[in-house]
Amino acid sequence: MPLGIYVHIPFCVRKCLYCDFLSFPAGEEEKSAYVEALLREIDGAAAKFGIEAGDAQIGSIYIGGGTPGCLDTVYINKILCKLDEIYGPFSEATEITIEINPAVGELTKLKGLSELGINRLSIGLQSANEDELRLLGRIHDREAFKACFESAREAGFSNINVDIMTALPGQTGEKLNTTLCLLKELSPDHISAYSLIIEEGTPFYDMYTGEGEKLLPSEEEERSLYWQVRDTLTGLGYGHYEISNFAKPGFESRHNTSYWKRIPYLGLGLGASGLINETRYKNTDDMRTYLRASGERSSIAEALSLSGKDRMEETMFLGLRMREGVSMSSFYADFGVSLREIYGEELERLRAQGLISILKDRVFLTDKGTDYGNYVFSRFLL
């Protein structure tokens, strides 16, 4: 069966002010203990989920965090070797991604990662403006990012994603254009552009709720910045294949696409989530509990077996994130019932509102629907 693998490395050099991901600084002893626990989980996962040796066709591996690039290459090698032992051998077509913070992306490190078989990098730029980088609490500056990107090319990486953020406090179209101009100069293969979300429990939540909210772009300004990104990047030849993602032809993220298409994936590591046998599960986010877990003792904290209704809902709101939308024939093949039979009235209502288009076999968001995406998605909850 097709299968993706996500590996969570929760460590970072310093947590950014907006970040609500499961991540924190750690010493070498804790990193070593974590990797050993992760190897035990990898060992036991196949049996736990009933995956037979040689049955899984691994399309992608994504090592995220945190900042997995802050782990010593020796640890990354151990993780990849264990994955290869259990689920390999991987083909040359397997997409293997690791996230890198520019501050830890020196040439020697990047060459080492390339030699391990990692063939895709995801580099967190966020902004090319020094004041915005300081505002976000990033540990790199513009020049460190450029050096990291150029070193990645020198190390042999021909598939590089760059993350940027919009709707930052005080951000203007002119400031955003500075970031977009740097992307034009460096020409990464893939770009992810995310609007800032103020998450509870972060320093940004304390800074930008209440009176501080006035410092954030208005909803109208946020959408203007979004379309500035879209128009600029499509003008440079990038395909806008998902709400927040742009790629040169052939460089669409296979791993993220598998999420949107509901392809099964293993989630390994602290707090990682997965989808196996139509069950969504989440590992414990308590480090002590995770370190005690082994192949025999499950690290899973939550699990939900998806009903047919759940699967239909996910098919719609995940599929509509992609520009290609949802295939009506695929929906029928998956569920034995037509899309119109389940959602006919809602489809016509949304089309009349100009939020979706229906063209031959496909249902997809219009530009207006993209602006009101969360509303559209909510209409497919049964």
PDB file of C-alpha atoms in Angstrom, residues 13-18 101-103 124-127 130-142:
ATOM      1  CA  VAL A  13      17.846  26.196  19.192  1.00  0.00           C
ATOM      2  CA  ARG A  14      15.330  28.736  20.525  1.00  0.00           C
ATOM      3  CA  LYS A  15      11.555  28.826  20.270  1.00  0.00           C
ATOM      4  CA  CYS A  16      10.190  31.603  18.057  1.00  0.00           C
ATOM      5  CA  LEU A  17       7.697  34.030  19.574  1.00  0.00           C
ATOM      6  CA  TYR A  18       4.779  32.932  17.359  1.00  0.00           C
ATOM      7  CA  ASN A 101      16.779  26.647  10.124  1.00  0.00           C
ATOM      8  CA  PRO A 102      19.219  28.891   8.216  1.00  0.00           C
ATOM      9  CA  ALA A 103      21.209  29.401  11.423  1.00  0.00           C
ATOM     10  CA  GLY A 124      12.433  28.584   7.066  1.00  0.00           C
ATOM     11  CA  LEU A 125      13.022  32.106   5.753  1.00  0.00           C
ATOM     12  CA  GLN A 126       9.710  33.659   6.946  1.00  0.00           C
ATOM     13  CA  SER A 127      10.838  37.169   5.936  1.00  0.00           C
ATOM     14  CA  GLU A 130      15.587  42.228   9.350  1.00  0.00           C
ATOM     15  CA  ASP A 131      13.020  44.023  11.511  1.00  0.00           C
ATOM     16  CA  GLU A 132      10.404  41.341  10.831  1.00  0.00           C
ATOM     17  CA  LEU A 133      12.872  38.556  11.614  1.00  0.00           C
ATOM     18  CA  ARG A 134      13.643  40.195  14.964  1.00  0.00           C
ATOM     19  CA  LEU A 135       9.933  40.673  15.604  1.00  0.00           C
ATOM     20  CA  LEU A 136       9.307  36.960  15.035  1.00  0.00           C
ATOM     21  CA  GLY A 137      12.184  35.956  17.303  1.00  0.00           C
ATOM     22  CA  ARG A 138      14.049  34.182  14.494  1.00  0.00           C
ATOM     23  CA  ILE A 139      17.700  33.324  15.127  1.00  0.00           C
ATOM     24  CA  HIS A 140      18.874  34.032  11.569  1.00  0.00           C
ATOM     25  CA  ASP A 141      19.143  37.137   9.428  1.00  0.00           C
ATOM     26  CA  ARG A 142      18.742  37.683   5.682  1.00  0.00           C
TER      27      ARG A 142
END
